Short mmCIF file of C-alpha atoms and ligand atoms in Angstrom, two decimals:
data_model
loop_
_atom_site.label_atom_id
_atom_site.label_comp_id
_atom_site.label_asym_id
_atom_site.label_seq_id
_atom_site.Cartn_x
_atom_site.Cartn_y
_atom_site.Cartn_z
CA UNK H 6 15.53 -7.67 -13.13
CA UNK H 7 12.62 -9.11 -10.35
CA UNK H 8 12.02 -12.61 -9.73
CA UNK H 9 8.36 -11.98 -10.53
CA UNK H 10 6.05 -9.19 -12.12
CA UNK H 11 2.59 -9.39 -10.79
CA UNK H 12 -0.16 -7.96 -13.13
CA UNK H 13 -3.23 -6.85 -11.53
CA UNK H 14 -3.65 -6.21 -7.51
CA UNK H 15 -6.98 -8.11 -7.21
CA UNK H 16 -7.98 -11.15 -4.71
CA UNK H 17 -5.66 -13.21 -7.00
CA UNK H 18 -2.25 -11.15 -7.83
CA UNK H 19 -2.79 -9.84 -4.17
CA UNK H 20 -2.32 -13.17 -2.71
CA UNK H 21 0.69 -13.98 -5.35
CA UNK H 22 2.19 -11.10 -4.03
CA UNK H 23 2.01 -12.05 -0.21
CA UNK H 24 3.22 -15.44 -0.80
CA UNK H 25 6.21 -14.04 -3.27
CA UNK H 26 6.80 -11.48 -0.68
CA UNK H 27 6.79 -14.11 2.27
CA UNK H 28 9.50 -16.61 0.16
CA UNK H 29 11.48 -12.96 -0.24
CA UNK H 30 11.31 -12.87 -3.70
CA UNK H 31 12.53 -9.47 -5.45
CA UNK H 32 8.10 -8.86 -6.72
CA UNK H 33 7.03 -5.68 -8.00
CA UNK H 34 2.87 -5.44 -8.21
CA UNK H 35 1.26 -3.47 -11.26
CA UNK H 36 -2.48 -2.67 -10.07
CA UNK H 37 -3.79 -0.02 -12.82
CA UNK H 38 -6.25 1.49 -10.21
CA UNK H 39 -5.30 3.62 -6.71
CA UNK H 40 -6.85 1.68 -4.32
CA UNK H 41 -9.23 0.84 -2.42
CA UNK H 42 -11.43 0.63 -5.71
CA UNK H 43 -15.07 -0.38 -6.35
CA UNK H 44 -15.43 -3.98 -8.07
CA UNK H 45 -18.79 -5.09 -9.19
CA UNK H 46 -19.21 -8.18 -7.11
CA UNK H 47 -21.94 -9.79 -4.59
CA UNK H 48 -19.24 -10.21 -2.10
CA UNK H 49 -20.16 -13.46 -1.06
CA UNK H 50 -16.93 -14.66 0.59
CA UNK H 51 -17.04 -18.60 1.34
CA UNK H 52 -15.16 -20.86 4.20
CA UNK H 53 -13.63 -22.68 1.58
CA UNK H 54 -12.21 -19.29 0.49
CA UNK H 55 -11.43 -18.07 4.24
CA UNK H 56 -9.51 -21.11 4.50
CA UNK H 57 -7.00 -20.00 1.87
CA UNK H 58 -6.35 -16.90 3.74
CA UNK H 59 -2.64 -17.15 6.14
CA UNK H 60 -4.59 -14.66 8.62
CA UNK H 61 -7.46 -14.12 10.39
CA UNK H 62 -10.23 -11.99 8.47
CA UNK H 63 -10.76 -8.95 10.65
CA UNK H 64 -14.21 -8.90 12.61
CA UNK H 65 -14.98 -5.21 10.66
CA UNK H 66 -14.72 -6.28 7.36
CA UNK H 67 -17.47 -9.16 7.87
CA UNK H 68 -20.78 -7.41 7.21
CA UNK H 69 -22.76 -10.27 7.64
CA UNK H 70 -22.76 -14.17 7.63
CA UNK H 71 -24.79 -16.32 5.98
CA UNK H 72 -25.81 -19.81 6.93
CA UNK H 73 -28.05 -20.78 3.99
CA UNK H 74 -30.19 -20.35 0.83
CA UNK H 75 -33.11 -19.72 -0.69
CA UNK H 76 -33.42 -21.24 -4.16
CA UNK H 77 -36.64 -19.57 -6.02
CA UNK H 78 -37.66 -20.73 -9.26
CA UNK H 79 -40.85 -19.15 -10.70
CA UNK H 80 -43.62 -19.23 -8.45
CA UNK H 81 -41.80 -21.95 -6.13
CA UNK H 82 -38.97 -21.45 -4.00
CA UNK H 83 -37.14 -23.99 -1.30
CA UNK H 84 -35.10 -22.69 1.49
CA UNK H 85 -32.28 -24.56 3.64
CA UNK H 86 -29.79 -23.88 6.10
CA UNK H 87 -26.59 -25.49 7.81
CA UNK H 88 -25.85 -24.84 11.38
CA UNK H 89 -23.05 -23.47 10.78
CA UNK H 90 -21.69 -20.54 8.47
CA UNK H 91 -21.20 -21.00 5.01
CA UNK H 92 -19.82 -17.79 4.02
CA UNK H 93 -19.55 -14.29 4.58
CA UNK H 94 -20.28 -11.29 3.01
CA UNK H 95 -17.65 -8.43 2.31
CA UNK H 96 -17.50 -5.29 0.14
CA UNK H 97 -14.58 -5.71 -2.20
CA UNK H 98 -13.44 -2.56 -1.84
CA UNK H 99 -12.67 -3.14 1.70
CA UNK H 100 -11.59 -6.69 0.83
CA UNK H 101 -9.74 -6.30 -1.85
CA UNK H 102 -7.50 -3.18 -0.26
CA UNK H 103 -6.96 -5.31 2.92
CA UNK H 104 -5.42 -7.94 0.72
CA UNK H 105 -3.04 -5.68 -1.22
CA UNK H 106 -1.96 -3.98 2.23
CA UNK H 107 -1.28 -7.79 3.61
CA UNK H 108 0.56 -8.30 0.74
CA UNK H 109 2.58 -4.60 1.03
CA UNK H 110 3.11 -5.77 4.65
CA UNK H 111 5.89 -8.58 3.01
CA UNK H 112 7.87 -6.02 1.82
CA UNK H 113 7.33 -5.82 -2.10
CA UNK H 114 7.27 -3.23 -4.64
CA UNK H 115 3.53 -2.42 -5.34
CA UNK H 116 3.02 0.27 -7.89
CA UNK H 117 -0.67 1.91 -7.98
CA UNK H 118 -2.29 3.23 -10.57
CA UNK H 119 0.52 1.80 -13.49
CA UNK H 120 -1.35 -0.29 -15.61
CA UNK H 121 0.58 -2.84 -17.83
CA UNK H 122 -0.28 -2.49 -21.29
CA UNK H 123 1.55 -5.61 -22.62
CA UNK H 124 3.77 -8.59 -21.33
CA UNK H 125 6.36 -10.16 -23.51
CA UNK H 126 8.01 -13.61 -23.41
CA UNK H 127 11.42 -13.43 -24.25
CA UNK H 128 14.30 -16.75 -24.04
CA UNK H 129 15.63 -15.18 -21.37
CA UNK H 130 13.00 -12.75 -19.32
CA UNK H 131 9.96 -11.10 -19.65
CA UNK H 132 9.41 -7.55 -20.59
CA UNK H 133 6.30 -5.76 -19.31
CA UNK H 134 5.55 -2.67 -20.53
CA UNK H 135 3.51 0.26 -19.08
CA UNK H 136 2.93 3.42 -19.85
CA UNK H 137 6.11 4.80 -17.98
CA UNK H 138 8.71 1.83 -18.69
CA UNK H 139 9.56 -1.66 -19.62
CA UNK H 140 10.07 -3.54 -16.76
CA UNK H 141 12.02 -6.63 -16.56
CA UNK H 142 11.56 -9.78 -14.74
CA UNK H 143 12.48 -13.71 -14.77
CA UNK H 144 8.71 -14.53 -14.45
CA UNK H 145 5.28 -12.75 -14.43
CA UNK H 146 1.96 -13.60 -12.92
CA UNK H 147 -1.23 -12.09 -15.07
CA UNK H 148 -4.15 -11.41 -12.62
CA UNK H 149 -6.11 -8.83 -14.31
CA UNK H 150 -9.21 -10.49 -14.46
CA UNK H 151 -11.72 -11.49 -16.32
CA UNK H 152 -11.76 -7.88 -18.70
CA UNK H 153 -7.87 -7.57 -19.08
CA UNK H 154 -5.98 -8.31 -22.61
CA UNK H 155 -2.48 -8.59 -21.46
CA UNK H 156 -2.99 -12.40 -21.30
CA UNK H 157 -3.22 -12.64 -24.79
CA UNK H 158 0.24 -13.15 -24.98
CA UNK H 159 -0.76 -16.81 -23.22
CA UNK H 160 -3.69 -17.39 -24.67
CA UNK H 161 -6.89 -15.82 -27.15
CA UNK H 162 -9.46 -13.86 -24.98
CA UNK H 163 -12.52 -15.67 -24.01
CA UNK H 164 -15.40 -15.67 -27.39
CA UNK H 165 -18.49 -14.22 -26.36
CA UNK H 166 -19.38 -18.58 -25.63
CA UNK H 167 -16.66 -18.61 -23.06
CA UNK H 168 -17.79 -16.26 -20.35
CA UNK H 169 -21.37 -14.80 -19.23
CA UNK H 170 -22.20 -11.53 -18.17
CA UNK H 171 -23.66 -9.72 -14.99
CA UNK H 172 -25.20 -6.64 -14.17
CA UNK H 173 -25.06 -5.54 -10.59
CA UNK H 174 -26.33 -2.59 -8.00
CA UNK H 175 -25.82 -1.80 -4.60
CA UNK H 176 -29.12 -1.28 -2.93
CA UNK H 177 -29.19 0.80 -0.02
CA UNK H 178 -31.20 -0.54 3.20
CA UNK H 179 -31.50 -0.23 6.66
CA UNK H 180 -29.51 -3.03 8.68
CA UNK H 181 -33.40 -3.82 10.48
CA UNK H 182 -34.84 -4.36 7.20
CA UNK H 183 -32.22 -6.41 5.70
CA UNK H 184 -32.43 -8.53 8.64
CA UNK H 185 -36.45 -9.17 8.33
CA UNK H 186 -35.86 -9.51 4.99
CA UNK H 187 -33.15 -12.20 4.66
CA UNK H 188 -31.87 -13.25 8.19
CA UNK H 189 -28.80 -15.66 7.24
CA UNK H 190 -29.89 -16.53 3.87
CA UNK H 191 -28.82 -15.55 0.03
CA UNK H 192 -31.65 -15.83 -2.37
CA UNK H 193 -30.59 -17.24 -5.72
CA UNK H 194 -33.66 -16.56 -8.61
CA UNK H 195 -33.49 -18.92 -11.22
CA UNK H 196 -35.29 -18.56 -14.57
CA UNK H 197 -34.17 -14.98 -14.87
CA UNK H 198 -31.88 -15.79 -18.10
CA UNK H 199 -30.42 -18.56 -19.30
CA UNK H 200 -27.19 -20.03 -18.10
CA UNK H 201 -27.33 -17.46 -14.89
CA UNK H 202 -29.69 -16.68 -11.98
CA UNK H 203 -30.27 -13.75 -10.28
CA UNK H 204 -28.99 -12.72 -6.42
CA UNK H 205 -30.14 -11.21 -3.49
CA UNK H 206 -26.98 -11.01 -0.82
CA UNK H 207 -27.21 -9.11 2.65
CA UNK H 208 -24.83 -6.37 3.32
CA UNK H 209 -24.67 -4.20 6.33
CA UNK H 210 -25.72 -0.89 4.63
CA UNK H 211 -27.14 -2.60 1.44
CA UNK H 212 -28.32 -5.51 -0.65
CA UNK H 213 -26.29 -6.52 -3.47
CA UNK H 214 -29.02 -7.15 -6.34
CA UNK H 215 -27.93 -9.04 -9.85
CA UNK H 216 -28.70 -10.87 -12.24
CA UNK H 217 -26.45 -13.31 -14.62
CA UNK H 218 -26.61 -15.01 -17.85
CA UNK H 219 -24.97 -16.18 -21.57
CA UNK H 220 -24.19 -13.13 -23.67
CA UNK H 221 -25.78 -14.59 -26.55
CA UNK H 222 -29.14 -15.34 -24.26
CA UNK H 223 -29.29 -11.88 -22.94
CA UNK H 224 -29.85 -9.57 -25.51
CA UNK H 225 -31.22 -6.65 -23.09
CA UNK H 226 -29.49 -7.08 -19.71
CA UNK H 227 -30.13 -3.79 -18.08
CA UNK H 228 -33.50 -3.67 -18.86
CA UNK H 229 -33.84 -7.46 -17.71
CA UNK H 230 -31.89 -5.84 -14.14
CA UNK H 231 -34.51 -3.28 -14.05
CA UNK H 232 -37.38 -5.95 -14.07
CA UNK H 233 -35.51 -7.82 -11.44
CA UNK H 234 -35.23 -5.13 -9.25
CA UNK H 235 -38.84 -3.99 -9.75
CA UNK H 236 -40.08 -7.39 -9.14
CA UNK H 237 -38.66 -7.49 -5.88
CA UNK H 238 -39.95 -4.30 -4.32
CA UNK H 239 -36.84 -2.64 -5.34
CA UNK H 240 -38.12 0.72 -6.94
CA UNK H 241 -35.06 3.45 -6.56
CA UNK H 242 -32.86 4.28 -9.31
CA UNK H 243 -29.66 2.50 -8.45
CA UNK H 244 -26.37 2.56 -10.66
CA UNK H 245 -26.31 -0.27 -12.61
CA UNK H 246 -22.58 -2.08 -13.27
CA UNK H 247 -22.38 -4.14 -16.05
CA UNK H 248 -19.60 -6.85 -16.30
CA UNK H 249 -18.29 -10.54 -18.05
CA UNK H 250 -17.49 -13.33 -15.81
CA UNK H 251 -15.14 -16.12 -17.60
CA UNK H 252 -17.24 -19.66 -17.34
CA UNK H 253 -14.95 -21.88 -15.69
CA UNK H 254 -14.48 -25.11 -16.28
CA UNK H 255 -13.60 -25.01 -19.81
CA UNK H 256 -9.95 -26.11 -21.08
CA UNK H 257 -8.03 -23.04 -21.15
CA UNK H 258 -4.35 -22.59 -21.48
CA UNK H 259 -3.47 -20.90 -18.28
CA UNK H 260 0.79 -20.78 -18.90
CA UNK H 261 3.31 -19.82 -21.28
CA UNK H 262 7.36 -20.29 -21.23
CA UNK H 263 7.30 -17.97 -18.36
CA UNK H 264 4.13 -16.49 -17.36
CA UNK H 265 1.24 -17.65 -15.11
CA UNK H 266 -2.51 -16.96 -15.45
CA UNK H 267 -4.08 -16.71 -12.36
CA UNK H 268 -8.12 -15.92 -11.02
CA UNK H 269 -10.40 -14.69 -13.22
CA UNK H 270 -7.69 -14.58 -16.27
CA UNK H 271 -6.87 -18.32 -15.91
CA UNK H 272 -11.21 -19.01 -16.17
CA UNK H 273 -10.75 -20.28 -12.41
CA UNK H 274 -14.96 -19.80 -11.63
CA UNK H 275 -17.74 -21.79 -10.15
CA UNK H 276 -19.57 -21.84 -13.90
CA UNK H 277 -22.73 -22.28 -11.64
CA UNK H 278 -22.80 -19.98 -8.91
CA UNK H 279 -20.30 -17.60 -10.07
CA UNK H 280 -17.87 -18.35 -6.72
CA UNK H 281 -14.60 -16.97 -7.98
CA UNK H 282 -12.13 -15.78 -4.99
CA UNK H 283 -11.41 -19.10 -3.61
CA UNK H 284 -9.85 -20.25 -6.78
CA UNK H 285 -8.34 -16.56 -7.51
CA UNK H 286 -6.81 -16.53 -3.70
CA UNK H 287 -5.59 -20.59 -4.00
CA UNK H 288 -4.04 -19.83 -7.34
CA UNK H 289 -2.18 -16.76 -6.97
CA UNK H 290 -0.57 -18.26 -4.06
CA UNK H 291 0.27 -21.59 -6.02
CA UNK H 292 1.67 -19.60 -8.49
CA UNK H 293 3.90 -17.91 -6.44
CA UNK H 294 5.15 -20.95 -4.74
CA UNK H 295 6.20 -22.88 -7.73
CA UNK H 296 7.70 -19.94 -9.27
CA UNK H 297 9.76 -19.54 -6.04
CA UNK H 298 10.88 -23.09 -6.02
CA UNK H 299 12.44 -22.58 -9.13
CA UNK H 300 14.26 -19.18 -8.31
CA UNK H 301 15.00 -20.01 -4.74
CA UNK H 302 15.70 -23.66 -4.96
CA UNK H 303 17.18 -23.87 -8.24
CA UNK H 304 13.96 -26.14 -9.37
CA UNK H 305 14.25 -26.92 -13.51
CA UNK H 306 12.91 -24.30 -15.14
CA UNK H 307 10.25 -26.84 -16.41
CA UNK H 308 8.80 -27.24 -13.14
CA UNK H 309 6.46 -23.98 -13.67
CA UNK H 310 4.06 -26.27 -15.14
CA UNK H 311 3.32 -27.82 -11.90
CA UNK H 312 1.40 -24.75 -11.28
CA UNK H 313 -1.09 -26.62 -14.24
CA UNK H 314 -0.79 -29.75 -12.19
CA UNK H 315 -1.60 -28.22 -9.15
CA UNK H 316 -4.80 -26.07 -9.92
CA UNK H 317 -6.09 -28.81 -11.69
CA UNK H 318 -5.13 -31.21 -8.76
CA UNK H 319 -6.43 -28.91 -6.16
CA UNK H 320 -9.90 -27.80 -8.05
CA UNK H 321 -9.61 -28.83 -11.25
CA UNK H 322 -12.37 -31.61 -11.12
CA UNK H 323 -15.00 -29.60 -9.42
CA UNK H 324 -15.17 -26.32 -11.86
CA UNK H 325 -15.61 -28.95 -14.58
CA UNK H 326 -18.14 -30.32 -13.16
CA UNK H 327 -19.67 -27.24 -12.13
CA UNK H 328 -19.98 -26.17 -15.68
CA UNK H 329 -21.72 -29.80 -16.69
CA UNK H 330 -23.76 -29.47 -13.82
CA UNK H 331 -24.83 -25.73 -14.65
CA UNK H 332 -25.24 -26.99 -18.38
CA UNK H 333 -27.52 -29.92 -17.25
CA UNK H 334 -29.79 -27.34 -14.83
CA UNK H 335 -30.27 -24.67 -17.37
CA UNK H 336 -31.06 -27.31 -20.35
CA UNK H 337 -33.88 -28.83 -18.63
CA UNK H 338 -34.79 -25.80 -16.41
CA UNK H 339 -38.06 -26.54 -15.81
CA UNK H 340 -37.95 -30.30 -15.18
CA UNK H 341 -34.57 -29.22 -13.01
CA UNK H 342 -35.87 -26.60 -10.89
CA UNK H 343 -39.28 -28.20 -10.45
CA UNK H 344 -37.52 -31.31 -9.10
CA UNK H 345 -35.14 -29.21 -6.74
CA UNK H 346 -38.21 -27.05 -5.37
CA UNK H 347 -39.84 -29.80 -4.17
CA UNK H 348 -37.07 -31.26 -2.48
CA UNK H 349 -35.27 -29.33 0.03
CA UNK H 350 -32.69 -32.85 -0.12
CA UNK H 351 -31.10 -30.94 -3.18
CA UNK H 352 -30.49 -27.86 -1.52
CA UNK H 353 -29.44 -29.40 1.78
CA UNK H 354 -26.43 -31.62 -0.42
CA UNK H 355 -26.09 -28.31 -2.61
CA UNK H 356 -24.32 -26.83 0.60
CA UNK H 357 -21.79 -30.02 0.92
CA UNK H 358 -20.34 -28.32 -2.04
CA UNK H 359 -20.25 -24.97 -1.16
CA UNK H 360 -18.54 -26.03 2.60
CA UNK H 361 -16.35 -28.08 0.04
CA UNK H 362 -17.26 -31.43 1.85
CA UNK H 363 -17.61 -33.29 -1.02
CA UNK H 364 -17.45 -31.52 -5.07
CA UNK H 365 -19.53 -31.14 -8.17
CA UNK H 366 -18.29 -34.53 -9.98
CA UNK H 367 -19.89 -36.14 -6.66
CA UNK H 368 -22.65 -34.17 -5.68
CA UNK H 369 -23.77 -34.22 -9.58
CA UNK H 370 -23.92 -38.59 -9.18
CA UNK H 371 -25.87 -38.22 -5.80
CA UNK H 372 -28.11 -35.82 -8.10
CA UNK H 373 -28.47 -38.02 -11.02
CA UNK H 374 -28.87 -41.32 -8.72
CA UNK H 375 -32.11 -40.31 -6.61
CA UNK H 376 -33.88 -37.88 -9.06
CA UNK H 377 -34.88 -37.06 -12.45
CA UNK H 378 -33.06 -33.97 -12.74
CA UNK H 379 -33.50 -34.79 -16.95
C1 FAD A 174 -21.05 -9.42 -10.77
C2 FAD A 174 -20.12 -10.41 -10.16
C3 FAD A 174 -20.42 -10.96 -8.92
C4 FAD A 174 -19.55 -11.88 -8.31
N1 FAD A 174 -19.84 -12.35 -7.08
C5 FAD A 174 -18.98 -13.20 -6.46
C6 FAD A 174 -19.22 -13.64 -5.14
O1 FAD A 174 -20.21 -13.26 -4.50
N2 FAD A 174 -18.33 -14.49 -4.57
C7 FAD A 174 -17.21 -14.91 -5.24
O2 FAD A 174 -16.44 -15.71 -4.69
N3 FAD A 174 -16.95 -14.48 -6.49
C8 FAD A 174 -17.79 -13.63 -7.10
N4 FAD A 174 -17.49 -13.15 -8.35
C9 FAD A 174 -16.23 -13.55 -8.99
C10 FAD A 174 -15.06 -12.73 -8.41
O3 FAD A 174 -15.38 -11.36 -8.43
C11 FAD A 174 -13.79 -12.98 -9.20
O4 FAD A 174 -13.60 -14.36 -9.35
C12 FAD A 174 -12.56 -12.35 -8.52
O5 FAD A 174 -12.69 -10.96 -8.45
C13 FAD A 174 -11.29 -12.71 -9.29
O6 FAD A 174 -10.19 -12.05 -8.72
P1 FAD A 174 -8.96 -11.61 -9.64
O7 FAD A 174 -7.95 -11.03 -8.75
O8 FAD A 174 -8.57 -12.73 -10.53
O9 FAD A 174 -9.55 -10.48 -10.61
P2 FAD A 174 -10.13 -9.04 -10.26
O10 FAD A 174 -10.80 -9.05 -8.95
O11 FAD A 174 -10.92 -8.63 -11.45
O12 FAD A 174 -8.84 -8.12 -10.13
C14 FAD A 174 -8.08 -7.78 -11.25
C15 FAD A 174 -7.26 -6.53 -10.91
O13 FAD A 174 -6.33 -6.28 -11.97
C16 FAD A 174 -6.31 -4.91 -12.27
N5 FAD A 174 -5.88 -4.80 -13.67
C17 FAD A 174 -6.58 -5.17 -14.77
N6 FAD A 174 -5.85 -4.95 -15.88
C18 FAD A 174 -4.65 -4.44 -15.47
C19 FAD A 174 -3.49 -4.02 -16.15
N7 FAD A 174 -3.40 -4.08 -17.49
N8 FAD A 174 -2.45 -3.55 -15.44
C20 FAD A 174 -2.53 -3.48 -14.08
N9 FAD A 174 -3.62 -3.84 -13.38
C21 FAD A 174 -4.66 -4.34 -14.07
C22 FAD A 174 -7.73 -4.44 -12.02
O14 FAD A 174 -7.79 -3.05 -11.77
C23 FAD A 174 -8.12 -5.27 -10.80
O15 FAD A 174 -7.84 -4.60 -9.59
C24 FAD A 174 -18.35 -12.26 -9.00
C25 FAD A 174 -18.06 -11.72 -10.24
C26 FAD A 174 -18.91 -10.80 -10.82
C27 FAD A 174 -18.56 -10.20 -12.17
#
């Protein structure tokens, strides 16, 4: 019997598994892939998500740091920049694997390449089952992402209204040229399809190109990927990576008797710009820590729904109002994005939220107060 069975070795059940490994918890880890393992992401890592992290992010897995953005919205475009950084840029294989070995480093039981196939609640434990065993534990942590359907034991998956979907390529480049081409800024292309935006992100060996949008909105998204890339000089063939990404912000139920949704299975995403590994890093560790109060401090076993009280304490507000202000942008797009293009104000306040200096609920009032965004 473990304390806790961790499903999925992603940014989020990584970091539940460092912090359960760090309280000495008896964890086992399910990750369904060997890793390191390619995941289709722009690798954008923020401060706000650094700042989660209990050690410093080694120099060699920083390809490149970013101090602004360019916002580009037909045949307009406004560009602004902090001083300081705003985020880095990482390939998630390299990420990702670094997390799972800092998590290895406490000591738990990490099994590669055993994927759970379903997770039972019963009065007393909880039975996960694989393809090899049932495994038995007092509590499990789901954090298989956004794709997974192990959580359905919590709750329904997401309806096609509930999450958007992404294509994505690497695009290989020489550092020089990735330098001319973007210095410290990610481009962000709005008007590419609705609800989404496309990206432009520097890497050290590549670009990581994509584009974003409501499933229902999108009928033809690799051949709306291929147009993207064409239109901006990029004429190769690339792979292409299609993928959903939940829409946070919407009321999900992230708990049951005994488990704990976590990352991308709990919804926890920036429904505007996509940002999803601060919340999956923050809330695999909360997880962890409330589920070791109980089983190290003899907390009542009702206390596991402070892990609801928490997330929603700690960023609950802000992906709300990330999804009303992504709703708001994309319903009046033109009106919206003409206002913010001629404004660089917008885009200047814009990166208060993304440093995490004030959030959406507030930046959305300052919006709404000095321009017509409607
Ligand atoms: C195209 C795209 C671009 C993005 N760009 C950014 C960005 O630039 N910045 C940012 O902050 N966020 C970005 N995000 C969001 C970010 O990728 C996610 O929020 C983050 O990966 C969530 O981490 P997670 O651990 O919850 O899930 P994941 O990273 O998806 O990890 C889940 C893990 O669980 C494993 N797994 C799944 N099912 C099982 C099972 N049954 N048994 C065992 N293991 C299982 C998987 O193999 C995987 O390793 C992007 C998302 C997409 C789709």
């Amino acid at each position: 019997m473990y304390d806790v069975l961790i499903i999925g070795g992603g940014p989020s059940g990584a970091s539940a598994g460092r912090r359960a490994g760090k309280f000495g918890l008896n964890t086992l880890l399910l990750e369904k892939k060997e890793f390191p393992r390619y995941k289709p992401c722009g690798g954008g890592l923020s401060e706000h998500a650094i700042s989660y992290l209990d050690f410093e992010l080694p120099r060699n897995v920083i390809e490149w740091e970013v101090t602004g953005a360019k916002v580009i919205y037909k045949d307009q475009s406004v560009k602004a920049h902090e001083k300081h950084r705003l985020s880095v840029l990482v390939s998630r294989d390299i990420f990702d694997n670094l997390l799972l070995e800092k998590a290895k480093e406490t000591g738990i039981e990490v099994h590669a390449g055993e994927k759970a196939l379903c997770c039972r609640e019963m009065p007393d434990c909880v039975e996960v089952e694989t393809e090899k065993t049932i495994y038995q534990s007092k509590f499990a942590i789901i954090a298989e992402g956004a794709q997974g359907l192990v959580k359905t034991c919590v709750r329904p998956t997401d309806t096609r209204e509930e999450y958007g979907i992404c294509v994505v390529a690497e695009v290989p480049a020489k550092e020089k040229e990735i330098e001319e081409r973007l210095g410290k800024t990610v481009e962000l292309h709005f008007g590419i399809a609705e609800g989404g935006y496309g990206w432009i992100f520097p890497h050290k060996t590549y670009y990581s190109v994509g584009i974003s949008g409501f499933v229902n909105d999108f009928p033809r998204p690799k051949e709306s990927m291929l147009n993207f890339l064409r239109k901006n000089g990029f004429s190769g063939e690339y792979k292409l990576h299609g993928c959903k990404i939940p829409w946070g912000g919407l009321k999900r139920k992230i708990m049951g008797s005994r488990v704990l949704l976590v990352g991308d299975a709990a919804g926890f995403v920036d429904a505007f710009l996509g940002e999803g590994l601060a919340y999956a890093i923050g809330s695999g560790q909360f997880a962890a820590e409330v589920i070791a109060g109980i089983c190290l401090h003899d907390e009542n076993f009702k206390d596991l729904s402070r892990y609801e009280s928490i997330c929603q304490a700690e960023f609950g507000t802000h992906l709300k109002y990330s999804l009303v202000f992504s709703r708001i942008l994309h319903r009046f797009p033109d009106r919206a994005f003409k206002v913010i293009t001629s404004n660089d104000k917008i885009i200047y306040k814009y990166l208060e939220v993304l440093d995490c200096r004030i959030n959406y609920k507030d930046y959305l009032r300052w919006c709404l107060l000095n321009f017509k965004l409607m």
